[in-house]
PDB file of C-alpha atoms and ligand atoms in Angstrom:
ATOM      1  CA  MET A1154     114.824 -17.382  21.640  1.00 97.00           C
ATOM      2  CA  ILE A1155     114.953 -19.591  18.588  1.00 98.00           C
ATOM      3  CA  VAL A1156     116.292 -17.538  15.686  1.00 98.00           C
ATOM      4  CA  VAL A1157     116.532 -18.451  11.992  1.00 98.00           C
ATOM      5  CA  ILE A1158     118.763 -16.290   9.812  1.00 98.00           C
ATOM      6  CA  SER A1159     118.679 -16.389   6.032  1.00 97.00           C
ATOM      7  CA  VAL A1160     121.928 -14.981   4.702  1.00 97.00           C
ATOM      8  CA  GLY A1161     121.519 -14.064   1.049  1.00 89.00           C
ATOM      9  CA  GLY A1162     124.245 -15.343  -1.225  1.00 85.00           C
ATOM     10  CA  SER A1163     124.609 -11.802  -2.526  1.00 86.00           C
ATOM     11  CA  VAL A1164     125.644 -10.756   1.010  1.00 92.00           C
ATOM     12  CA  LEU A1165     127.783 -13.677   2.170  1.00 88.00           C
ATOM     13  CA  ALA A1166     129.302 -14.812  -1.102  1.00 76.00           C
ATOM     14  CA  ARG A1167     128.904 -12.253  -3.865  1.00 80.00           C
ATOM     15  CA  ALA A1168     132.606 -12.821  -4.362  1.00 82.00           C
ATOM     16  CA  LEU A1169     134.193 -15.439  -2.122  1.00 87.00           C
ATOM     17  CA  ASP A1170     136.084 -13.683   0.664  1.00 91.00           C
ATOM     18  CA  PRO A1171     137.271 -15.460   3.828  1.00 95.00           C
ATOM     19  CA  GLU A1172     136.988 -12.201   5.807  1.00 94.00           C
ATOM     20  CA  LYS A1173     133.247 -12.066   5.102  1.00 94.00           C
ATOM     21  CA  PHE A1174     132.783 -15.599   6.448  1.00 96.00           C
ATOM     22  CA  LYS A1175     134.951 -14.771   9.485  1.00 96.00           C
ATOM     23  CA  SER A1176     132.974 -11.627  10.332  1.00 96.00           C
ATOM     24  CA  TYR A1177     129.712 -13.558   9.986  1.00 97.00           C
ATOM     25  CA  ALA A1178     131.053 -16.339  12.198  1.00 98.00           C
ATOM     26  CA  LEU A1179     131.916 -13.838  14.946  1.00 98.00           C
ATOM     27  CA  ALA A1180     128.446 -12.281  14.850  1.00 98.00           C
ATOM     28  CA  LEU A1181     126.697 -15.669  14.827  1.00 98.00           C
ATOM     29  CA  LYS A1182     128.773 -16.928  17.762  1.00 98.00           C
ATOM     30  CA  GLU A1183     127.747 -13.835  19.702  1.00 97.00           C
ATOM     31  CA  ILE A1184     124.039 -14.413  18.965  1.00 98.00           C
ATOM     32  CA  SER A1185     124.257 -18.134  19.769  1.00 98.00           C
ATOM     33  CA  LYS A1186     125.463 -17.431  23.318  1.00 97.00           C
ATOM     34  CA  LYS A1187     121.872 -16.692  24.324  1.00 96.00           C
ATOM     35  CA  ASN A1188     119.806 -18.117  21.451  1.00 98.00           C
ATOM     36  CA  THR A1189     119.225 -21.337  19.539  1.00 98.00           C
ATOM     37  CA  LEU A1190     120.436 -20.502  16.078  1.00 98.00           C
ATOM     38  CA  PHE A1191     119.778 -21.817  12.569  1.00 98.00           C
ATOM     39  CA  VAL A1192     121.420 -20.233   9.525  1.00 98.00           C
ATOM     40  CA  VAL A1193     120.450 -20.778   5.882  1.00 98.00           C
ATOM     41  CA  THR A1194     123.042 -19.692   3.321  1.00 97.00           C
ATOM     42  CA  GLY A1195     122.336 -18.550  -0.231  1.00 95.00           C
ATOM     43  CA  GLY A1196     124.312 -19.462  -3.323  1.00 95.00           C
ATOM     44  CA  GLY A1197     125.782 -16.109  -4.374  1.00 92.00           C
ATOM     45  CA  GLN A1198     127.582 -15.411  -7.620  1.00 92.00           C
ATOM     46  CA  ALA A1199     129.002 -18.939  -7.839  1.00 93.00           C
ATOM     47  CA  ALA A1200     125.458 -20.366  -7.986  1.00 95.00           C
ATOM     48  CA  ARG A1201     124.536 -17.886 -10.739  1.00 94.00           C
ATOM     49  CA  ASP A1202     127.682 -18.801 -12.705  1.00 95.00           C
ATOM     50  CA  TYR A1203     127.078 -22.543 -12.447  1.00 96.00           C
ATOM     51  CA  ILE A1204     123.375 -22.216 -13.294  1.00 96.00           C
ATOM     52  CA  GLY A1205     124.268 -19.990 -16.261  1.00 95.00           C
ATOM     53  CA  ILE A1206     126.669 -22.583 -17.635  1.00 96.00           C
ATOM     54  CA  ALA A1207     124.184 -25.424 -17.045  1.00 96.00           C
ATOM     55  CA  ARG A1208     121.510 -23.507 -19.009  1.00 95.00           C
ATOM     56  CA  GLN A1209     123.945 -22.956 -21.883  1.00 97.00           C
ATOM     57  CA  LEU A1210     124.526 -26.711 -21.874  1.00 97.00           C
ATOM     58  CA  GLY A1211     120.765 -27.237 -22.243  1.00 97.00           C
ATOM     59  CA  ALA A1212     120.007 -28.386 -18.688  1.00 96.00           C
ATOM     60  CA  ASP A1213     116.357 -28.200 -17.613  1.00 96.00           C
ATOM     61  CA  GLU A1214     115.359 -25.759 -14.839  1.00 95.00           C
ATOM     62  CA  ALA A1215     115.036 -28.444 -12.142  1.00 95.00           C
ATOM     63  CA  THR A1216     118.598 -29.548 -12.886  1.00 96.00           C
ATOM     64  CA  CYS A1217     119.721 -25.919 -12.661  1.00 96.00           C
ATOM     65  CA  ASP A1218     117.985 -25.664  -9.264  1.00 96.00           C
ATOM     66  CA  LEU A1219     119.724 -28.833  -8.063  1.00 97.00           C
ATOM     67  CA  ILE A1220     123.045 -27.307  -9.080  1.00 97.00           C
ATOM     68  CA  GLY A1221     122.082 -24.096  -7.218  1.00 96.00           C
ATOM     69  CA  ILE A1222     121.297 -26.162  -4.110  1.00 97.00           C
ATOM     70  CA  GLU A1223     124.775 -27.721  -4.210  1.00 97.00           C
ATOM     71  CA  LEU A1224     126.315 -24.247  -4.246  1.00 97.00           C
ATOM     72  CA  THR A1225     124.202 -23.074  -1.281  1.00 97.00           C
ATOM     73  CA  ARG A1226     125.466 -26.131   0.602  1.00 98.00           C
ATOM     74  CA  LEU A1227     129.064 -25.324  -0.292  1.00 97.00           C
ATOM     75  CA  ASN A1228     128.601 -21.851   1.197  1.00 97.00           C
ATOM     76  CA  ALA A1229     127.095 -23.512   4.278  1.00 98.00           C
ATOM     77  CA  ARG A1230     130.235 -25.651   4.540  1.00 98.00           C
ATOM     78  CA  LEU A1231     132.466 -22.581   4.336  1.00 97.00           C
ATOM     79  CA  LEU A1232     130.492 -20.893   7.106  1.00 97.00           C
ATOM     80  CA  ILE A1233     130.690 -24.084   9.191  1.00 98.00           C
ATOM     81  CA  ALA A1234     134.468 -24.055   8.686  1.00 98.00           C
ATOM     82  CA  ALA A1235     134.579 -20.435   9.911  1.00 98.00           C
ATOM     83  CA  LEU A1236     132.414 -21.288  12.940  1.00 98.00           C
ATOM     84  CA  ASP A1237     134.606 -24.274  13.753  1.00 95.00           C
ATOM     85  CA  ASN A1238     133.533 -26.000  16.962  1.00 96.00           C
ATOM     86  CA  ASP A1239     130.459 -23.801  17.431  1.00 98.00           C
ATOM     87  CA  ALA A1240     128.672 -25.245  14.392  1.00 98.00           C
ATOM     88  CA  TYR A1241     127.090 -28.634  13.728  1.00 98.00           C
ATOM     89  CA  TYR A1242     129.688 -30.394  11.583  1.00 98.00           C
ATOM     90  CA  GLU A1243     127.794 -30.500   8.271  1.00 98.00           C
ATOM     91  CA  PRO A1244     124.780 -28.890   6.579  1.00 98.00           C
ATOM     92  CA  PRO A1245     121.625 -30.957   7.230  1.00 98.00           C
ATOM     93  CA  LEU A1246     119.902 -31.926   3.987  1.00 98.00           C
ATOM     94  CA  ASP A1247     116.330 -31.430   5.181  1.00 98.00           C
ATOM     95  CA  TYR A1248     114.224 -29.829   7.930  1.00 98.00           C
ATOM     96  CA  LYS A1249     113.958 -32.898  10.169  1.00 98.00           C
ATOM     97  CA  LYS A1250     117.705 -33.390  10.156  1.00 98.00           C
ATOM     98  CA  ALA A1251     118.175 -29.693  10.924  1.00 98.00           C
ATOM     99  CA  LYS A1252     115.895 -29.923  13.960  1.00 98.00           C
ATOM    100  CA  ASN A1253     117.743 -33.012  15.173  1.00 98.00           C
ATOM    101  CA  ALA A1254     121.115 -31.342  14.604  1.00 98.00           C
ATOM    102  CA  SER A1255     120.106 -28.441  16.857  1.00 98.00           C
ATOM    103  CA  LEU A1256     119.852 -30.893  19.777  1.00 97.00           C
ATOM    104  CA  SER A1257     123.675 -30.805  19.692  1.00 97.00           C
ATOM    105  CA  GLY A1258     123.410 -27.268  21.092  1.00 97.00           C
ATOM    106  CA  LYS A1259     125.473 -25.991  18.147  1.00 98.00           C
ATOM    107  CA  ILE A1260     124.672 -23.514  15.403  1.00 98.00           C
ATOM    108  CA  VAL A1261     123.003 -25.363  12.523  1.00 98.00           C
ATOM    109  CA  VAL A1262     123.973 -24.115   9.062  1.00 98.00           C
ATOM    110  CA  MET A1263     122.267 -25.428   5.931  1.00 98.00           C
ATOM    111  CA  GLY A1264     121.602 -24.575   2.314  1.00 98.00           C
ATOM    112  CA  GLY A1265     118.708 -25.364  -0.018  1.00 98.00           C
ATOM    113  CA  VAL A1266     116.496 -28.430   0.136  1.00 98.00           C
ATOM    114  CA  ALA A1267     114.327 -28.782  -2.995  1.00 96.00           C
ATOM    115  CA  PRO A1268     114.041 -27.362  -6.540  1.00 96.00           C
ATOM    116  CA  GLY A1269     111.555 -24.621  -7.387  1.00 93.00           C
ATOM    117  CA  GLN A1270     112.334 -22.193  -4.583  1.00 93.00           C
ATOM    118  CA  THR A1271     115.176 -20.219  -2.990  1.00 93.00           C
ATOM    119  CA  THR A1272     116.794 -20.292   0.434  1.00 96.00           C
ATOM    120  CA  ASP A1273     114.347 -17.554   1.579  1.00 95.00           C
ATOM    121  CA  ALA A1274     111.611 -20.190   1.444  1.00 97.00           C
ATOM    122  CA  VAL A1275     113.853 -22.729   3.201  1.00 98.00           C
ATOM    123  CA  SER A1276     114.429 -20.307   6.081  1.00 98.00           C
ATOM    124  CA  ALA A1277     110.697 -19.562   6.397  1.00 98.00           C
ATOM    125  CA  VAL A1278     109.743 -23.264   6.516  1.00 98.00           C
ATOM    126  CA  LEU A1279     112.589 -23.931   8.957  1.00 98.00           C
ATOM    127  CA  ALA A1280     111.331 -21.088  11.184  1.00 98.00           C
ATOM    128  CA  GLU A1281     107.836 -22.582  11.049  1.00 98.00           C
ATOM    129  CA  TYR A1282     109.041 -26.114  11.759  1.00 98.00           C
ATOM    130  CA  THR A1283     111.314 -25.169  14.658  1.00 98.00           C
ATOM    131  CA  GLY A1284     108.801 -22.749  16.214  1.00 98.00           C
ATOM    132  CA  ALA A1285     111.256 -19.886  15.794  1.00 98.00           C
ATOM    133  CA  ASP A1286     110.576 -16.618  17.591  1.00 98.00           C
ATOM    134  CA  LEU A1287     112.327 -14.602  14.919  1.00 98.00           C
ATOM    135  CA  LEU A1288     113.257 -14.939  11.251  1.00 98.00           C
ATOM    136  CA  ILE A1289     115.898 -12.571   9.894  1.00 98.00           C
ATOM    137  CA  ASN A1290     116.437 -12.120   6.194  1.00 97.00           C
ATOM    138  CA  ALA A1291     119.879 -10.561   5.692  1.00 97.00           C
ATOM    139  CA  THR A1292     119.908  -9.095   2.192  1.00 94.00           C
ATOM    140  CA  ALA A1293     121.770  -6.549   0.098  1.00 91.00           C
ATOM    141  CA  ILE A1294     119.147  -3.815   0.730  1.00 90.00           C
ATOM    142  CA  ASP A1295     118.226  -2.229   4.041  1.00 93.00           C
ATOM    143  CA  GLY A1296     114.573  -3.278   4.143  1.00 95.00           C
ATOM    144  CA  VAL A1297     111.415  -3.627   2.078  1.00 95.00           C
ATOM    145  CA  TYR A1298     110.598  -0.692  -0.187  1.00 94.00           C
ATOM    146  CA  THR A1299     107.374   0.329  -1.938  1.00 91.00           C
ATOM    147  CA  SER A1300     109.222  -0.406  -5.205  1.00 86.00           C
ATOM    148  CA  ASP A1301     112.816  -1.185  -6.269  1.00 83.00           C
ATOM    149  CA  PRO A1302     114.873   1.735  -4.846  1.00 84.00           C
ATOM    150  CA  LYS A1303     117.543   1.176  -7.505  1.00 81.00           C
ATOM    151  CA  LYS A1304     115.023   1.932 -10.235  1.00 83.00           C
ATOM    152  CA  ASP A1305     112.491   4.244  -8.587  1.00 85.00           C
ATOM    153  CA  LYS A1306     113.738   7.396  -6.826  1.00 89.00           C
ATOM    154  CA  ASP A1307     110.334   7.813  -5.121  1.00 91.00           C
ATOM    155  CA  ALA A1308     110.561   4.380  -3.457  1.00 91.00           C
ATOM    156  CA  THR A1309     110.137   4.569   0.320  1.00 94.00           C
ATOM    157  CA  LYS A1310     111.136   2.042   2.954  1.00 96.00           C
ATOM    158  CA  PHE A1311     108.607   0.367   5.247  1.00 97.00           C
ATOM    159  CA  GLU A1312     109.611   0.559   8.924  1.00 97.00           C
ATOM    160  CA  SER A1313     107.018  -2.149   9.541  1.00 97.00           C
ATOM    161  CA  MET A1314     104.408  -3.962   7.481  1.00 97.00           C
ATOM    162  CA  THR A1315     102.022  -6.907   7.579  1.00 97.00           C
ATOM    163  CA  PRO A1316     102.740 -10.189   5.751  1.00 97.00           C
ATOM    164  CA  LYS A1317      99.813  -9.352   3.453  1.00 97.00           C
ATOM    165  CA  GLN A1318     101.451  -6.085   2.439  1.00 96.00           C
ATOM    166  CA  LEU A1319     104.712  -7.977   1.813  1.00 96.00           C
ATOM    167  CA  ILE A1320     102.907 -10.435  -0.485  1.00 96.00           C
ATOM    168  CA  GLU A1321     101.324  -7.538  -2.429  1.00 94.00           C
ATOM    169  CA  ILE A1322     104.713  -5.864  -2.920  1.00 92.00           C
ATOM    170  CA  ILE A1323     106.333  -9.125  -4.080  1.00 91.00           C
ATOM    171  CA  ILE A1324     103.570  -9.906  -6.573  1.00 89.00           C
ATOM    172  CA  ARG A1325     103.917  -6.387  -7.986  1.00 85.00           C
ATOM    173  CA  THR A1326     107.734  -6.671  -8.185  1.00 78.00           C
ATOM    174  CA  GLU A1327     107.802 -10.170  -9.628  1.00 67.00           C
ATOM    175  CA  MET A1328     105.733  -9.053 -12.606  1.00 61.00           C
ATOM    176  CA  ILE A1329     108.634  -6.833 -13.707  1.00 60.00           C
ATOM    177  CA  ALA A1330     111.346  -8.914 -15.426  1.00 51.00           C
ATOM    178  CA  GLY A1331     114.704  -8.885 -13.670  1.00 51.00           C
ATOM    179  CA  ALA A1332     113.331  -7.044 -10.660  1.00 55.00           C
ATOM    180  CA  ASN A1333     114.885  -7.591  -7.225  1.00 68.00           C
ATOM    181  CA  SER A1334     112.291  -9.027  -4.891  1.00 78.00           C
ATOM    182  CA  PRO A1335     112.897  -8.515  -1.126  1.00 81.00           C
ATOM    183  CA  THR A1336     112.098 -12.188  -0.461  1.00 88.00           C
ATOM    184  CA  ASP A1337     110.457 -14.913  -2.543  1.00 90.00           C
ATOM    185  CA  LEU A1338     106.685 -15.331  -2.703  1.00 94.00           C
ATOM    186  CA  LEU A1339     106.643 -18.770  -1.114  1.00 95.00           C
ATOM    187  CA  ALA A1340     108.592 -17.424   1.864  1.00 96.00           C
ATOM    188  CA  ALA A1341     106.135 -14.536   2.232  1.00 97.00           C
ATOM    189  CA  LYS A1342     103.153 -16.924   2.132  1.00 97.00           C
ATOM    190  CA  ILE A1343     104.695 -19.058   4.872  1.00 97.00           C
ATOM    191  CA  ILE A1344     105.483 -15.980   6.968  1.00 97.00           C
ATOM    192  CA  GLU A1345     101.820 -15.019   6.569  1.00 97.00           C
ATOM    193  CA  ARG A1346     100.259 -18.383   7.396  1.00 97.00           C
ATOM    194  CA  SER A1347     102.274 -18.801  10.601  1.00 96.00           C
ATOM    195  CA  ASN A1348     102.643 -15.095  11.450  1.00 95.00           C
ATOM    196  CA  ILE A1349     106.407 -15.491  11.916  1.00 96.00           C
ATOM    197  CA  LYS A1350     107.984 -12.264  13.147  1.00 98.00           C
ATOM    198  CA  THR A1351     110.392 -11.439  10.315  1.00 98.00           C
ATOM    199  CA  ILE A1352     112.984  -8.713   9.873  1.00 98.00           C
ATOM    200  CA  VAL A1353     114.411  -7.844   6.467  1.00 97.00           C
ATOM    201  CA  LEU A1354     117.677  -5.966   6.936  1.00 97.00           C
ATOM    202  CA  ASN A1355     120.957  -5.099   5.291  1.00 96.00           C
ATOM    203  CA  GLY A1356     123.356  -7.966   5.983  1.00 96.00           C
ATOM    204  CA  GLU A1357     126.491  -6.302   4.605  1.00 94.00           C
ATOM    205  CA  ASN A1358     127.425  -5.518   8.208  1.00 94.00           C
ATOM    206  CA  PRO A1359     126.583  -8.555  10.399  1.00 96.00           C
ATOM    207  CA  GLN A1360     126.433  -6.256  13.448  1.00 97.00           C
ATOM    208  CA  ASN A1361     122.964  -5.298  12.110  1.00 97.00           C
ATOM    209  CA  ILE A1362     121.848  -8.872  12.785  1.00 98.00           C
ATOM    210  CA  ILE A1363     123.149  -8.803  16.358  1.00 98.00           C
ATOM    211  CA  ASP A1364     121.392  -5.476  16.982  1.00 98.00           C
ATOM    212  CA  ALA A1365     118.112  -6.777  15.524  1.00 98.00           C
ATOM    213  CA  VAL A1366     118.202  -9.931  17.659  1.00 98.00           C
ATOM    214  CA  TYR A1367     118.758  -7.783  20.748  1.00 96.00           C
ATOM    215  CA  GLY A1368     115.701  -5.664  20.006  1.00 96.00           C
ATOM    216  CA  GLU A1369     116.964  -2.643  18.097  1.00 97.00           C
ATOM    217  CA  HIS A1370     114.686  -1.492  15.280  1.00 97.00           C
ATOM    218  CA  ILE A1371     116.619  -2.158  12.064  1.00 97.00           C
ATOM    219  CA  GLY A1372     115.328  -2.714   8.531  1.00 97.00           C
ATOM    220  CA  THR A1373     111.667  -3.630   8.024  1.00 98.00           C
ATOM    221  CA  VAL A1374     109.721  -5.569  10.642  1.00 98.00           C
ATOM    222  CA  ILE A1375     106.988  -7.826   9.245  1.00 98.00           C
ATOM    223  CA  GLN A1376     104.225  -8.885  11.597  1.00 96.00           C
ATOM    224  CA  LYS A1377     100.405  -8.983  11.670  1.00 92.00           C
TER     225      LYS A1377
HETATM  226  P1  UTP B1765     119.529 -18.674  -3.408  1.00 84.91           P
HETATM  227  O1  UTP B1765     118.617 -18.816  -2.273  1.00 84.91           O
HETATM  228  O2  UTP B1765     120.880 -18.110  -3.157  1.00 84.91           O
HETATM  229  O3  UTP B1765     118.829 -17.880  -4.611  1.00 84.91           O
HETATM  230  O4  UTP B1765     119.701 -20.072  -4.117  1.00 84.91           O
HETATM  231  P2  UTP B1765     118.698 -16.335  -4.923  1.00 84.91           P
HETATM  232  O5  UTP B1765     117.642 -15.755  -4.043  1.00 84.91           O
HETATM  233  O6  UTP B1765     118.500 -16.263  -6.394  1.00 84.91           O
HETATM  234  O7  UTP B1765     120.124 -15.712  -4.577  1.00 84.91           O
HETATM  235  P3  UTP B1765     120.541 -14.369  -3.806  1.00 84.91           P
HETATM  236  O8  UTP B1765     120.175 -14.566  -2.356  1.00 84.91           O
HETATM  237  O9  UTP B1765     119.781 -13.262  -4.457  1.00 84.91           O
HETATM  238  O10 UTP B1765     122.017 -14.313  -4.030  1.00 84.91           O
HETATM  239  C1  UTP B1765     120.461 -20.224  -5.322  1.00 84.91           C
HETATM  240  C2  UTP B1765     119.712 -21.094  -6.288  1.00 84.91           C
HETATM  241  O11 UTP B1765     119.624 -22.430  -5.789  1.00 84.91           O
HETATM  242  C3  UTP B1765     118.381 -23.030  -6.128  1.00 84.91           C
HETATM  243  C4  UTP B1765     117.634 -21.998  -6.982  1.00 84.91           C
HETATM  244  O12 UTP B1765     117.952 -22.243  -8.354  1.00 84.91           O
HETATM  245  C5  UTP B1765     118.272 -20.674  -6.538  1.00 84.91           C
HETATM  246  O13 UTP B1765     118.158 -19.665  -7.524  1.00 84.91           O
HETATM  247  N1  UTP B1765     117.647 -23.443  -4.904  1.00 84.91           N
HETATM  248  C6  UTP B1765     118.008 -22.986  -3.671  1.00 84.91           C
HETATM  249  C7  UTP B1765     116.609 -24.359  -5.022  1.00 84.91           C
HETATM  250  O14 UTP B1765     116.235 -24.777  -6.114  1.00 84.91           O
HETATM  251  N2  UTP B1765     115.986 -24.781  -3.888  1.00 84.91           N
HETATM  252  C8  UTP B1765     116.338 -24.369  -2.639  1.00 84.91           C
HETATM  253  O15 UTP B1765     115.749 -24.849  -1.643  1.00 84.91           O
HETATM  254  C9  UTP B1765     117.363 -23.428  -2.549  1.00 84.91           C
END
């Protein structure tokens, strides 16, 4: 299978910890034994800190995004370091280069590509462009809920849902300031237009990703 994994910065690099990168590297090596693997890393707390400072300095939003992209690429470099010889040696800067890099037979790890989106959207486009069989979004929550479970005690988790339902949930969540969306809207639209089988799961324990790739039902499965 071709598998694309989006690892949220809040999972991989909330606070920088080499053990987290090492445990991810072990899981990804395991998955790559039988699958072609692409990984997109988020920016984590460091990206938020840098963007926060840039805003205080009066930077425009596109500049803030470009700074965020640099941080996602730094996290990609750390994961590449942890993967050592099993990873392509540097994060490709765009989708074409990522596809080419995968011809090396190694795990391709990259960060963001363009302002105005997040790495969720990058992973969805990459899945589309590489004809991936599976897109996994490893986040800080264990699936997609009817509403934010941290704020609504009646929120229930979807075991499965259609891309259309995902889009409806995101639009509803995004209208509430500061709300945590399970994935960004652009990513959901891309998942819908290409009907990419997507799993949103808790990435705190990377074993969840291995289990999902090998067919266990974990998190929320999104498919038409
Ligand atoms: P993330 O993908 O980590 O954003 O990119 P996020 O979803 O806010 O973070 P987590 O997953 O919840 O921790 C960090 C920032 O980098 C910029 C955006 O500003 C984003 O908020 N970015 C990233 C882009 O502008 N374009 C990209 O393609 C990727």
